[in-house]
Short mmCIF file of C-alpha atoms in Angstrom, two decimals:
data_model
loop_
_atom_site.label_atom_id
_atom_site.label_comp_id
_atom_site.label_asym_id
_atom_site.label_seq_id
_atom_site.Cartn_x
_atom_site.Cartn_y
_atom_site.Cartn_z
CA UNK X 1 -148.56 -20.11 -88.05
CA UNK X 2 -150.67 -23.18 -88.12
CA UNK X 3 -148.23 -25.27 -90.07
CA UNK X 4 -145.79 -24.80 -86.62
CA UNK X 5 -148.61 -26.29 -83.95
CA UNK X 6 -148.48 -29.98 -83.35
CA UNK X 7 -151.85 -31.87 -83.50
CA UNK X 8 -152.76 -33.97 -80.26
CA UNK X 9 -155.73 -36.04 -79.51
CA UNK X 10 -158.05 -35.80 -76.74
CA UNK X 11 -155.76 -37.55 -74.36
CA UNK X 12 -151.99 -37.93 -74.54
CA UNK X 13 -148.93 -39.43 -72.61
CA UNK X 14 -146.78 -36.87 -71.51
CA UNK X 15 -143.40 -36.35 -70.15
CA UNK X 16 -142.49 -33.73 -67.69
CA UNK X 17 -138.53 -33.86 -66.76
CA UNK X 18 -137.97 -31.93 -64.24
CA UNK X 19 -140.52 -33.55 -61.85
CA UNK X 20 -139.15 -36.85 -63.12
CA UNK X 21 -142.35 -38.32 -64.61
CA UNK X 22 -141.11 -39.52 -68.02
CA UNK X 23 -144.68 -40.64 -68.54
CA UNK X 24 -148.41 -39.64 -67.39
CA UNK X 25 -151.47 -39.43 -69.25
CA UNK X 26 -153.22 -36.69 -69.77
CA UNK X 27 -156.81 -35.49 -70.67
CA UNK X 28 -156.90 -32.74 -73.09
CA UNK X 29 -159.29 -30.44 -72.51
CA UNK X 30 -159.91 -26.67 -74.32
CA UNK X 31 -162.54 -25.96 -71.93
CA UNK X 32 -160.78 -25.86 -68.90
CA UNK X 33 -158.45 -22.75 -68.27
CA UNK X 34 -155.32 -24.34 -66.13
CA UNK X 35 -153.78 -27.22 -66.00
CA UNK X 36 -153.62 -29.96 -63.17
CA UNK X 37 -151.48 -32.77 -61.99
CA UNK X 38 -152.46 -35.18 -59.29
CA UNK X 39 -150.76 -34.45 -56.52
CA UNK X 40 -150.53 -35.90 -52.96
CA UNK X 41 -148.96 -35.41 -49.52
CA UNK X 42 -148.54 -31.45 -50.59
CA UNK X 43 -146.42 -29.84 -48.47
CA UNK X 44 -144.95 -26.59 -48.43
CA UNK X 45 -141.17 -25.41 -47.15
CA UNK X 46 -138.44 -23.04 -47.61
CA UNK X 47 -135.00 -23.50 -49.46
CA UNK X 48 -132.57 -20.96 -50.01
CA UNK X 49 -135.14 -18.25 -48.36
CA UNK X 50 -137.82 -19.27 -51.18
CA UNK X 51 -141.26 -21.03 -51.01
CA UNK X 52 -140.73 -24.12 -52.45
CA UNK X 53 -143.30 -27.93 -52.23
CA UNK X 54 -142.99 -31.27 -51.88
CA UNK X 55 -145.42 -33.89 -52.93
CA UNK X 56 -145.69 -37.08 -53.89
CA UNK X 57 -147.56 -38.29 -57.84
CA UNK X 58 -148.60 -41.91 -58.23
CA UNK X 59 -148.26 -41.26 -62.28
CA UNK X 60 -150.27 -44.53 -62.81
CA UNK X 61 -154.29 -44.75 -62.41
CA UNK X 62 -155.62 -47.33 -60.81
CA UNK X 63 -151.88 -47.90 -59.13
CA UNK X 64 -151.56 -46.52 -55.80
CA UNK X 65 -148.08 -48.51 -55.21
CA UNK X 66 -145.67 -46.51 -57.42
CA UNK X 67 -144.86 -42.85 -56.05
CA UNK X 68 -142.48 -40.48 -57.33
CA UNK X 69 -141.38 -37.82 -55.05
CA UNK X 70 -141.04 -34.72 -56.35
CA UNK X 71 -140.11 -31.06 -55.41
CA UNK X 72 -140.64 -27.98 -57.18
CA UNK X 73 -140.99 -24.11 -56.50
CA UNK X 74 -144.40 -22.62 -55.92
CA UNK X 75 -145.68 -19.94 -58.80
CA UNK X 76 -148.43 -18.99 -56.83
CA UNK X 77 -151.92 -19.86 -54.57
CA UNK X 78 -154.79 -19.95 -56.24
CA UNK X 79 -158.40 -20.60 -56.38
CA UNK X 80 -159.53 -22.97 -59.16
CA UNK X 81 -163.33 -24.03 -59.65
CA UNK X 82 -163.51 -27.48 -61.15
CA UNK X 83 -166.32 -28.52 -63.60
CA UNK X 84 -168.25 -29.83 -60.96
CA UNK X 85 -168.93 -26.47 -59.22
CA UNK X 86 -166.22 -26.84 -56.37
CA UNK X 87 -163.19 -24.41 -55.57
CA UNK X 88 -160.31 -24.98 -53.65
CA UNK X 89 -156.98 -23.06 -53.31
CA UNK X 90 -154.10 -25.05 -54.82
CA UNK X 91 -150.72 -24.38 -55.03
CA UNK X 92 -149.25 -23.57 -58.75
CA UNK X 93 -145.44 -24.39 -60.09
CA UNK X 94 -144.00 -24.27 -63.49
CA UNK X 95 -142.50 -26.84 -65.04
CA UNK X 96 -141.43 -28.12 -68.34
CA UNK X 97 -143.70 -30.41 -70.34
CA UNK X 98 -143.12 -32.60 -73.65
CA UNK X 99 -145.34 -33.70 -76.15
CA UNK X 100 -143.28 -35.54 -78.41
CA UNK X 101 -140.21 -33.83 -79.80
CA UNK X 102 -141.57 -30.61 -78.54
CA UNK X 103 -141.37 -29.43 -74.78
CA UNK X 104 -141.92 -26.08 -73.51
CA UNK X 105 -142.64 -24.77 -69.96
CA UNK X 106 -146.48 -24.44 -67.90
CA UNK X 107 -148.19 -23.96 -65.17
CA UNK X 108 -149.11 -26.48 -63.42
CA UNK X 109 -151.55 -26.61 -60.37
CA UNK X 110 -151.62 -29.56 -57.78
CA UNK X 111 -154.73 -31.57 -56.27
CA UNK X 112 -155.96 -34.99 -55.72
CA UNK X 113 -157.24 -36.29 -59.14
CA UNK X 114 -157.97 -39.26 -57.60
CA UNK X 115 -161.79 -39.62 -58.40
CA UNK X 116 -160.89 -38.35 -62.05
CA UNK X 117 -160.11 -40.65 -65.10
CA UNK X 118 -156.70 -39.08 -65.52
CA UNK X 119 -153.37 -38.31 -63.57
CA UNK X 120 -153.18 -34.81 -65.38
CA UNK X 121 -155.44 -32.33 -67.23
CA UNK X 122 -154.06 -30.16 -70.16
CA UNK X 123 -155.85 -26.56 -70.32
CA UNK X 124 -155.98 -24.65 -72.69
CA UNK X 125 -153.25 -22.06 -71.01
CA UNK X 126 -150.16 -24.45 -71.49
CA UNK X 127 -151.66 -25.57 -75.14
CA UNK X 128 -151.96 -21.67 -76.46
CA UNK X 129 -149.80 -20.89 -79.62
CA UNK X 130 -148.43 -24.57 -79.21
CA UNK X 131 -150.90 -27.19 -80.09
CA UNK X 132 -154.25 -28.41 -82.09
CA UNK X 133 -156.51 -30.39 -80.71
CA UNK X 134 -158.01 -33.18 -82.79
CA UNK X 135 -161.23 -34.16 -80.18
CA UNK X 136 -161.88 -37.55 -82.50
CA UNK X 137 -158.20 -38.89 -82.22
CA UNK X 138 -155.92 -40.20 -78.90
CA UNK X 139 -152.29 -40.63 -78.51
CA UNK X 140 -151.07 -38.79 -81.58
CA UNK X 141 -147.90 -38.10 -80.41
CA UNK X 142 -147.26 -41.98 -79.42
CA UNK X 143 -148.74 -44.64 -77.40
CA UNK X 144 -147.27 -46.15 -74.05
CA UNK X 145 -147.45 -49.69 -73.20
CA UNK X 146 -147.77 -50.85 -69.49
CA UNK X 147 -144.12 -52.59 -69.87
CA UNK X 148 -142.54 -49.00 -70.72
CA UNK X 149 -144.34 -47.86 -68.11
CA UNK X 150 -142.94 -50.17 -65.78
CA UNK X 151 -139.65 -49.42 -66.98
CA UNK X 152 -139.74 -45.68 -66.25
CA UNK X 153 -141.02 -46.06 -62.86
CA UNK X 154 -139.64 -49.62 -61.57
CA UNK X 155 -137.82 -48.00 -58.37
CA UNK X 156 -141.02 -45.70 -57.55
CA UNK X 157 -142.70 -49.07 -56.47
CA UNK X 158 -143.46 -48.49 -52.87
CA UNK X 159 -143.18 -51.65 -50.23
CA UNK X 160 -146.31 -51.75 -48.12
CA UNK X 161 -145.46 -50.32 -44.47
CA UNK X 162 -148.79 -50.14 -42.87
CA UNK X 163 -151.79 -52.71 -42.44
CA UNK X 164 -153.16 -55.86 -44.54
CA UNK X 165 -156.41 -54.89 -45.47
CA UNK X 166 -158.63 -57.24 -47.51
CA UNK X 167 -161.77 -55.83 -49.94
CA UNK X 168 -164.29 -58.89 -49.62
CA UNK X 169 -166.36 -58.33 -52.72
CA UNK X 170 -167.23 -59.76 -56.39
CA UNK X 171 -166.15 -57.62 -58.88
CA UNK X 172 -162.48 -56.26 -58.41
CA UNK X 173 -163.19 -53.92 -62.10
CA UNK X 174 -166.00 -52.08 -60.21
CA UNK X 175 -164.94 -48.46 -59.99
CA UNK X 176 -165.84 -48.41 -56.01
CA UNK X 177 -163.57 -51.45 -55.77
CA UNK X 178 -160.68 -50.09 -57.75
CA UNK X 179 -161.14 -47.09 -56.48
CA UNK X 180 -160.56 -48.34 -52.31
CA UNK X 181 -157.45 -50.37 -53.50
CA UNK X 182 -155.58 -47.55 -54.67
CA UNK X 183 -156.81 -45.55 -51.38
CA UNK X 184 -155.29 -47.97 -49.30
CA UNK X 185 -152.06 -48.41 -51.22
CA UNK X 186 -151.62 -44.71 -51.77
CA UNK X 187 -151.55 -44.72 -47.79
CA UNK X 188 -149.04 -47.68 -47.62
CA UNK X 189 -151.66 -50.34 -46.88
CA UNK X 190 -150.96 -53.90 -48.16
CA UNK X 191 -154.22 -54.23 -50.28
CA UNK X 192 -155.88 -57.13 -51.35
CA UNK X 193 -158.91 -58.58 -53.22
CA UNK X 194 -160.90 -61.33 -51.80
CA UNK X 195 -163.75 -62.56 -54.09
CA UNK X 196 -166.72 -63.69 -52.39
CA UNK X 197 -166.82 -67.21 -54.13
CA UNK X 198 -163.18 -68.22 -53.89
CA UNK X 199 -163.32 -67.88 -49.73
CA UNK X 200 -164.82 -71.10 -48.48
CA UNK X 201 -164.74 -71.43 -44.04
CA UNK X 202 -163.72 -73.80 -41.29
CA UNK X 203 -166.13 -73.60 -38.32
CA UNK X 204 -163.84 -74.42 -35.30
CA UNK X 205 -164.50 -73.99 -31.58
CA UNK X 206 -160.89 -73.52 -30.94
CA UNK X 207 -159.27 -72.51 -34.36
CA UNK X 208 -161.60 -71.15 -37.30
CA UNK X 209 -159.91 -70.42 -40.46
CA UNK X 210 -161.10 -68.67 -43.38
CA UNK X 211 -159.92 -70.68 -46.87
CA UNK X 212 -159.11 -69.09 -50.48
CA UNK X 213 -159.28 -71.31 -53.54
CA UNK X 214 -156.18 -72.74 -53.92
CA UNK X 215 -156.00 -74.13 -50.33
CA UNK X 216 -154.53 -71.04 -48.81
CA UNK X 217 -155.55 -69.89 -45.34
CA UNK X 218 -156.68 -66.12 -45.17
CA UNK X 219 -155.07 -65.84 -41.48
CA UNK X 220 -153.11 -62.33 -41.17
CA UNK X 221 -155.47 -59.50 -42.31
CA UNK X 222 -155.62 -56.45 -39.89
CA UNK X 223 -158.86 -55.38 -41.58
CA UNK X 224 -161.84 -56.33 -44.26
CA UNK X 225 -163.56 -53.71 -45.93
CA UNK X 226 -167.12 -55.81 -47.19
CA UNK X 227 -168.79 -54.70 -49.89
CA UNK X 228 -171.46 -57.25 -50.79
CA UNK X 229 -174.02 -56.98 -53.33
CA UNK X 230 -177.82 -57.98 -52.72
CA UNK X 231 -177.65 -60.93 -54.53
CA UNK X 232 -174.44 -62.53 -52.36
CA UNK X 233 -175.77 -61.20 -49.25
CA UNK X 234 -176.56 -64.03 -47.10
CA UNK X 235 -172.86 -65.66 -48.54
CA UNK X 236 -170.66 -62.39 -48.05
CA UNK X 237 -172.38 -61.89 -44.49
CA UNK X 238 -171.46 -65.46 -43.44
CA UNK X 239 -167.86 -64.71 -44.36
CA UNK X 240 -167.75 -61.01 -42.79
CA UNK X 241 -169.42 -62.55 -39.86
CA UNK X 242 -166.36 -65.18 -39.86
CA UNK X 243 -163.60 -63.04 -40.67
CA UNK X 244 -164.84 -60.96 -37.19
CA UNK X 245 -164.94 -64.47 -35.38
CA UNK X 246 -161.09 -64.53 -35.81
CA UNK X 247 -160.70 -61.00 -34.46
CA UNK X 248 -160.38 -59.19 -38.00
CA UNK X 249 -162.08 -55.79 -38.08
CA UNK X 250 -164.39 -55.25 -40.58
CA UNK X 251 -165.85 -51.73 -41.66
CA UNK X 252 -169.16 -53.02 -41.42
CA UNK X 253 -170.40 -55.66 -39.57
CA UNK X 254 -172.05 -58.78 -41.07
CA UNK X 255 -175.07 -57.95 -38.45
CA UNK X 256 -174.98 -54.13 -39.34
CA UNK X 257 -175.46 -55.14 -43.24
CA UNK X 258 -177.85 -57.97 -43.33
CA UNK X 259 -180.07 -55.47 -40.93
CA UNK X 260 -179.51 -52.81 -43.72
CA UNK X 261 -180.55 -55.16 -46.40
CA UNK X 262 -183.78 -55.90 -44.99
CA UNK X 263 -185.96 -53.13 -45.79
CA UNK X 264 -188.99 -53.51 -43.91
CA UNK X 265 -186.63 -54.39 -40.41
CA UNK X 266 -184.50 -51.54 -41.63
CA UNK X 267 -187.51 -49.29 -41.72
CA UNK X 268 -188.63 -50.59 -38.46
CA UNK X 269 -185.57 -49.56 -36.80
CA UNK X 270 -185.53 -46.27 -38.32
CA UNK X 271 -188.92 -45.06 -37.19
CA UNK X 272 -188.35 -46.61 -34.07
CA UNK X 273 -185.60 -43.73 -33.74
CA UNK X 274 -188.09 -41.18 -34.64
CA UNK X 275 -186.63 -40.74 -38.29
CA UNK X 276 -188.99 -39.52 -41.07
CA UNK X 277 -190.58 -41.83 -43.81
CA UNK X 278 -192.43 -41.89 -46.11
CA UNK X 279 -195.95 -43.58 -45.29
CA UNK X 280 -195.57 -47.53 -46.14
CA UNK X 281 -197.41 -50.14 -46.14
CA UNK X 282 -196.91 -54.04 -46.09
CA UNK X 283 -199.19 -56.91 -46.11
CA UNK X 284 -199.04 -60.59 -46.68
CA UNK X 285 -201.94 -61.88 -48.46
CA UNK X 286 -203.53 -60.34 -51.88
CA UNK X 287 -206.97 -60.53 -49.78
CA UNK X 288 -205.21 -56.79 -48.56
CA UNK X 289 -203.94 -54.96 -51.70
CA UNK X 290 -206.84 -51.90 -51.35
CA UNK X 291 -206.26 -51.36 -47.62
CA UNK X 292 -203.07 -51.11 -48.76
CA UNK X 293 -203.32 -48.93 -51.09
CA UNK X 294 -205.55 -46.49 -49.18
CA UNK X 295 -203.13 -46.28 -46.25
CA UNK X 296 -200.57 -44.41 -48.30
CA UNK X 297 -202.76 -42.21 -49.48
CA UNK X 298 -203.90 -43.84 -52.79
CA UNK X 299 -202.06 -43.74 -56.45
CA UNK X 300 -199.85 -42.94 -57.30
CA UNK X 301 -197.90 -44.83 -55.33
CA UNK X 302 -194.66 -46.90 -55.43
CA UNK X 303 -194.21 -50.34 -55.03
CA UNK X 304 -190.61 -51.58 -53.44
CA UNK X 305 -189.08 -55.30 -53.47
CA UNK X 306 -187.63 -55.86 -50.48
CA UNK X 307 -184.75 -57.64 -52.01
CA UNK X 308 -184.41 -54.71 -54.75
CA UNK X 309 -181.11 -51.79 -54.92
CA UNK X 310 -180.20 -49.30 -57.47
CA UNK X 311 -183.21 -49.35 -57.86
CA UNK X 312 -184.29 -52.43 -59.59
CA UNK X 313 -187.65 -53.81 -57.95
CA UNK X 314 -188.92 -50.34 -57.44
CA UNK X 315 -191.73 -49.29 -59.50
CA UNK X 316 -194.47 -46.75 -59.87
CA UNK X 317 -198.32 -47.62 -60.38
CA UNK X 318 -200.38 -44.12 -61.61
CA UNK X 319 -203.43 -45.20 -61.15
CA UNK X 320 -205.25 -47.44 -58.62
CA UNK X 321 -206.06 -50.04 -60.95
CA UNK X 322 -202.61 -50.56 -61.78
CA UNK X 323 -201.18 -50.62 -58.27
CA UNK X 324 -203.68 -53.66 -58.08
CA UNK X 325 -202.43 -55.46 -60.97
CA UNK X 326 -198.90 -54.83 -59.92
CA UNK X 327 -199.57 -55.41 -56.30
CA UNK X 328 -201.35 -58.55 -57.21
CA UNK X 329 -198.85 -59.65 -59.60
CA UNK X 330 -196.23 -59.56 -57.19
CA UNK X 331 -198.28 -61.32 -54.43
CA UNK X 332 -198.58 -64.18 -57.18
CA UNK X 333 -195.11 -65.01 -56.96
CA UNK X 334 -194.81 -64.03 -53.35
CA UNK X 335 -192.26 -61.81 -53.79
CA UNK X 336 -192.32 -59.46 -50.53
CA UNK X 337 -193.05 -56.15 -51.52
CA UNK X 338 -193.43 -52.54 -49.80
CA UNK X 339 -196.14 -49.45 -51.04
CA UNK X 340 -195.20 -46.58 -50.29
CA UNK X 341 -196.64 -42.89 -50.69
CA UNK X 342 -195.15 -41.44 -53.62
CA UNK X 343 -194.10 -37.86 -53.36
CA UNK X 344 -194.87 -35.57 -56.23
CA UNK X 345 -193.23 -32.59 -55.18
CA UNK X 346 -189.53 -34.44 -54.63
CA UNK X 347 -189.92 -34.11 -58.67
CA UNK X 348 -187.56 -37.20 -59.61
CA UNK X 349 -184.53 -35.87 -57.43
CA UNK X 350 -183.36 -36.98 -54.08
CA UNK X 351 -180.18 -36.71 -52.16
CA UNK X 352 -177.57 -39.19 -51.49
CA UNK X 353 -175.69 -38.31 -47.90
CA UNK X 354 -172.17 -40.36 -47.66
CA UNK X 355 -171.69 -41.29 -43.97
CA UNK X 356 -168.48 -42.13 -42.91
CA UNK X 357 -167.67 -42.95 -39.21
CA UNK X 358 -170.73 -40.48 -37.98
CA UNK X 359 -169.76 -37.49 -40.64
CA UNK X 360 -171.34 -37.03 -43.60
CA UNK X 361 -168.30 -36.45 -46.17
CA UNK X 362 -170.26 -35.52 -48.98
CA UNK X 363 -173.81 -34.87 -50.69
CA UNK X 364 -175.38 -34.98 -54.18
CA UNK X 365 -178.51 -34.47 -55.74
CA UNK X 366 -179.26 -37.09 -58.13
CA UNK X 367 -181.81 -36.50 -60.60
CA UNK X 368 -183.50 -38.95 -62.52
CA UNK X 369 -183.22 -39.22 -66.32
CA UNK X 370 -186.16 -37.37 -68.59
CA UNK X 371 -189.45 -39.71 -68.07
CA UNK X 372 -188.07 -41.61 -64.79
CA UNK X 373 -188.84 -41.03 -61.53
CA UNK X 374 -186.20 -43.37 -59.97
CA UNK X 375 -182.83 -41.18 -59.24
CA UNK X 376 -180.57 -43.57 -59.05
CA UNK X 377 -177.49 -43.40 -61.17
CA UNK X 378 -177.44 -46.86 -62.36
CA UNK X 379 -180.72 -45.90 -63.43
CA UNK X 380 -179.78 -43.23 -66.09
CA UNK X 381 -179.54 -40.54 -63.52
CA UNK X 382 -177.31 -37.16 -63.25
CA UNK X 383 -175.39 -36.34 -59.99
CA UNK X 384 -174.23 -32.76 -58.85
CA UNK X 385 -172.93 -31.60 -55.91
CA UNK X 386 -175.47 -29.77 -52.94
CA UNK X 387 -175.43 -28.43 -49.95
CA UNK X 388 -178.21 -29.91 -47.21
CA UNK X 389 -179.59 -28.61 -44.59
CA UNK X 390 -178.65 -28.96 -41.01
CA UNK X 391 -181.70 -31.72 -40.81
CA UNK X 392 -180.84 -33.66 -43.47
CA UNK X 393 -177.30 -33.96 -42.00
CA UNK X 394 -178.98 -35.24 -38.36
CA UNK X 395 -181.11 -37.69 -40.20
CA UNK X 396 -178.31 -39.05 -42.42
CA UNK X 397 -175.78 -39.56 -39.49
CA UNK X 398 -179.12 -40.93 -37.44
CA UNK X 399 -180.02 -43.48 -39.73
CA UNK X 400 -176.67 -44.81 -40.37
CA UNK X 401 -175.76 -44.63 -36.40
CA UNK X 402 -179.77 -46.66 -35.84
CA UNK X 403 -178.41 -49.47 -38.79
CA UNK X 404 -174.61 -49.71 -36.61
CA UNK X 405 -172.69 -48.69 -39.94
CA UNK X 406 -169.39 -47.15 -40.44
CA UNK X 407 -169.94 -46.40 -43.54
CA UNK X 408 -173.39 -45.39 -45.44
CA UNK X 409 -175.44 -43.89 -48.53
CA UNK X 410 -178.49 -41.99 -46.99
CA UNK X 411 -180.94 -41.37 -49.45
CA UNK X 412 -183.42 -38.77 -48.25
CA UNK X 413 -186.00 -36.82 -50.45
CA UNK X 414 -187.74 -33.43 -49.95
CA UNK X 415 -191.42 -33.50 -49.24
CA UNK X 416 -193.41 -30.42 -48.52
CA UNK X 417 -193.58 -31.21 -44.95
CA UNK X 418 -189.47 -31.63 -44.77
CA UNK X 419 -187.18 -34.42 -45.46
CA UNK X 420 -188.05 -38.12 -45.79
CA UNK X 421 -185.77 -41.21 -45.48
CA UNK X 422 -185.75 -43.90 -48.27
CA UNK X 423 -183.09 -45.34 -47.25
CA UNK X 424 -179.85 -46.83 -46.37
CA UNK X 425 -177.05 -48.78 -48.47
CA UNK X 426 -174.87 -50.83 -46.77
CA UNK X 427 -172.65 -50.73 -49.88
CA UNK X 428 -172.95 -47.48 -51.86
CA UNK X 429 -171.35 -46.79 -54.52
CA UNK X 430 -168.12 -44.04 -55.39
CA UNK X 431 -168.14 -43.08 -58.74
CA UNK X 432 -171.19 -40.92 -58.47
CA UNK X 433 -170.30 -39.27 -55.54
CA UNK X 434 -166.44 -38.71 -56.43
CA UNK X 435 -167.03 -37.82 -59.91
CA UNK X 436 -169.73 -34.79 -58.64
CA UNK X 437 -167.90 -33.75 -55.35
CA UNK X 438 -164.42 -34.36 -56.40
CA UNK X 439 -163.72 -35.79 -52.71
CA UNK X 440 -161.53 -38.66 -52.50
CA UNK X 441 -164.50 -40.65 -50.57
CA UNK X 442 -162.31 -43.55 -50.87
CA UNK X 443 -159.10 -42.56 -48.81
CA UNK X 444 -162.01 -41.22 -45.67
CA UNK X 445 -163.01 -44.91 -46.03
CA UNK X 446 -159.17 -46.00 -45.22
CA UNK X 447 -159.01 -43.54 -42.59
CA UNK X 448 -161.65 -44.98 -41.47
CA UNK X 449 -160.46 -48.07 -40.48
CA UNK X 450 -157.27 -46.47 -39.66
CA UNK X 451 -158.93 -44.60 -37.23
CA UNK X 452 -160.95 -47.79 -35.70
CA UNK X 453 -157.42 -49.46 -35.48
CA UNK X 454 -155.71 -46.63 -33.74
CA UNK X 455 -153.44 -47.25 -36.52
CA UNK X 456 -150.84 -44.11 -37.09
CA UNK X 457 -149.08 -43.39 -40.62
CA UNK X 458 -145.43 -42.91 -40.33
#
């Protein structure tokens, strides 16, 4: 029975006919019981008396431009927990799938894959009595190249009918930067990406322009979403700040960001609100370090740059002698540096809040790799999805409300006497988030703005 059961890989291109998708990769995964194809704009209706659904597949990743339309009749409602913990009701269809020379018909259940690496997911339901899985090999049944791709779906490319939105930023491969693109074209947005060093300005009473290499002038965006790393702050802020000088809206404001970025103002402001902190201490001369050090409480303790993120430039001293060295050592190079009371009991976990116009869209609890105490998921660390308490809501939307920004990570920790506020990025990142809460954090971002620019889909 073997000898009739065709061997695929661990991901495969697939054709399904009758929904007119001649080609979409697929994951293919044994673990996972049903099926899923990304699905969009779901909407339910009746034809001929039956239940039937419409809605729309962009059967390219990272492509939010070409959509296929598609139809089909619904199987059934059902609720389907994802590998991330989640459940939501989707709707299920049947429809034929083939692998090859082989096809035969599955069920099929639709949701937004757009935070996953892959349009569709095979389970092992549609693969029983049919296929073999080789886990070490890919594409066994043929590969597709991005001009047949093309070719299948060159009159799916949607024109852009909505606004020209701009991502000001440095690396357009980043997964938070692909990631808003697709968002915004998915929601017929004209999307574009501006690096940071190829805008140069004009400062003109009368008529300031903002220049791309190349000599073209950057005059008829409706919107700029920044997202500026540490290191090009003072650069991407001067351009934000410009781009709002010619009336373009920008998610964040240059003045909301560069507040953000400094950590000791930032802190300032926070307190000044009556939000929770850790005890911190800063000082200017070396002359200081064990007053320092006694005001949070002694070691351990941390020890912040002000300039660091992702938590570079944060480190912890054990003992008191070493929070002089290090304290010392940094004062050496005067580098401006924070202490801070380090707190045992948050046990190398802390929570990331994702603010978004006031509302926090989603939580996770990041937890820092085996001998690390730093969370942070550039760091090493593991994300999964939580639910926070009413107070750690109010301090999340508080703190990004005190900073002015739209959109915000919150990074709080649990102490014994309640939650405490590290802080706030101005730019936080979407894979972590996504991949845990399976939330497309990315389209709330474009609603965002749509929202801000009483701007209404058709």
């Amino acid at each position: 029975m073997n000898n009739r059961k065709i061997v695929v890989g661990s991901e495969e291109w697939c054709n399904l006919p009758q929904l007119n998708l001649p080609g979409i990769k697929a994951r293919v995964d044994s673990g996972a019981k049903t099926s899923a194809l990304h699905a969009v704009n779901i909407s339910p209706f009746i034809k001929n008396g039956e239940p039937w659904i419409s809605f729309d597949v962009h059967p390219i990743q990272n492509d939010g431009k070409t959509t296929v339309h598609c139809e089909a009749p619904v199987l059934d409602k059902r609720r389907v927990k994802s590998s991330s913990g989640s459940s939501e009701i989707r709707f299920v269809i049947k429809t034929i799938l083939s692998l090859g020379d082989e096809a035969w018909e599955i069920e099929v259940t639709l949701t937004n894959r757009d935070s996953m690496g892959y349009r569709m997911l095979l389970g092992r339901q549609a693969m029983s009595g049919k296929i073999l899985v080789d886990p070490e090999a890919s594409f066994c049944r043929g590969e597709l190249t991005k001009e047949t791709l093309l070719g299948y779906y060159h009159t799916h490319i949607t024109r852009p009918t909505g606004l020209k939105i701009g991502l000001l930023a440095s690396n357009p491969d980043l997964y938070s930067n692909q990631r808003i693109i697709e968002a915004g074209q998915e929601r017929g947005h004209e999307m574009e990406f501006l690096n940071l060093k190829d805008c140069y300005i004009k400062l003109d009473g009368k008529n300031p322009e903002m220049h791309y290499r190349g000599g073209r002038i950057l005059n008829n965006f409706d919107a700029i979403i920044p997202r500026i790393r540490p290191s090009a702050t003072f650069y991407g802020c001067a351009l934000t700040r410009h781009f709002e000088a010619m009336g373009v809206y920008t998610l964040n404001t240059a003045s909301a960001i560069t507040q953000s970025r400094d950590k000791l103002y930032a802190l300032q402001l926070l307190i000044n609100n009556g939000l929770p902190i850790p005890t911190t201490g800063f000082a200017n001369s070396p002359l200081d370090t064990n007053e320092l050090i006694k005001m949070v409480g002694g070691a351990p303790l941390i020890v912040k740059l002000l300039e660091g993120t992702q938590g570079k430039g944060v480190v912890l001293a054990e003992t008191k002698k070493a929070a002089e060295s290090l304290i010392n050592a940094f004062k050496s190079l005067r580098a401006n540096i924070l202490v801070q009371e380090f707190v045992k009991e948050a046990n190398g976990k802390d929570i990331r809040c994702f603010v978004v116009n006031g509302k926090v869209v989603a939580s996770i609890m990041r937890t820092a790799a085996p001998g690390e105490f730093r969370a942070n998921i550039h760091m090493g660390g593991t994300a999964s999805i939580t639910r926070i308490t009413p107070e750690e809501r109010r301090i999340a939307i508080l703190a990004a409300k005190t900073l002015n920004l739209k959109v915000a990570g919150v990074d709080i920790i649990r102490g014994n006497s309640g939650p405490l506020l590290l802080e706030v990025n101005s730019s936080p990142g979407l894979e972590g988030i996504e991949g845990a809460s399976n939330k497309d954090i990315a389209g709330k971002m474009i609603e965002a703005v749509e929202r801000d620019l009483k701007y209404t889909r058709p």
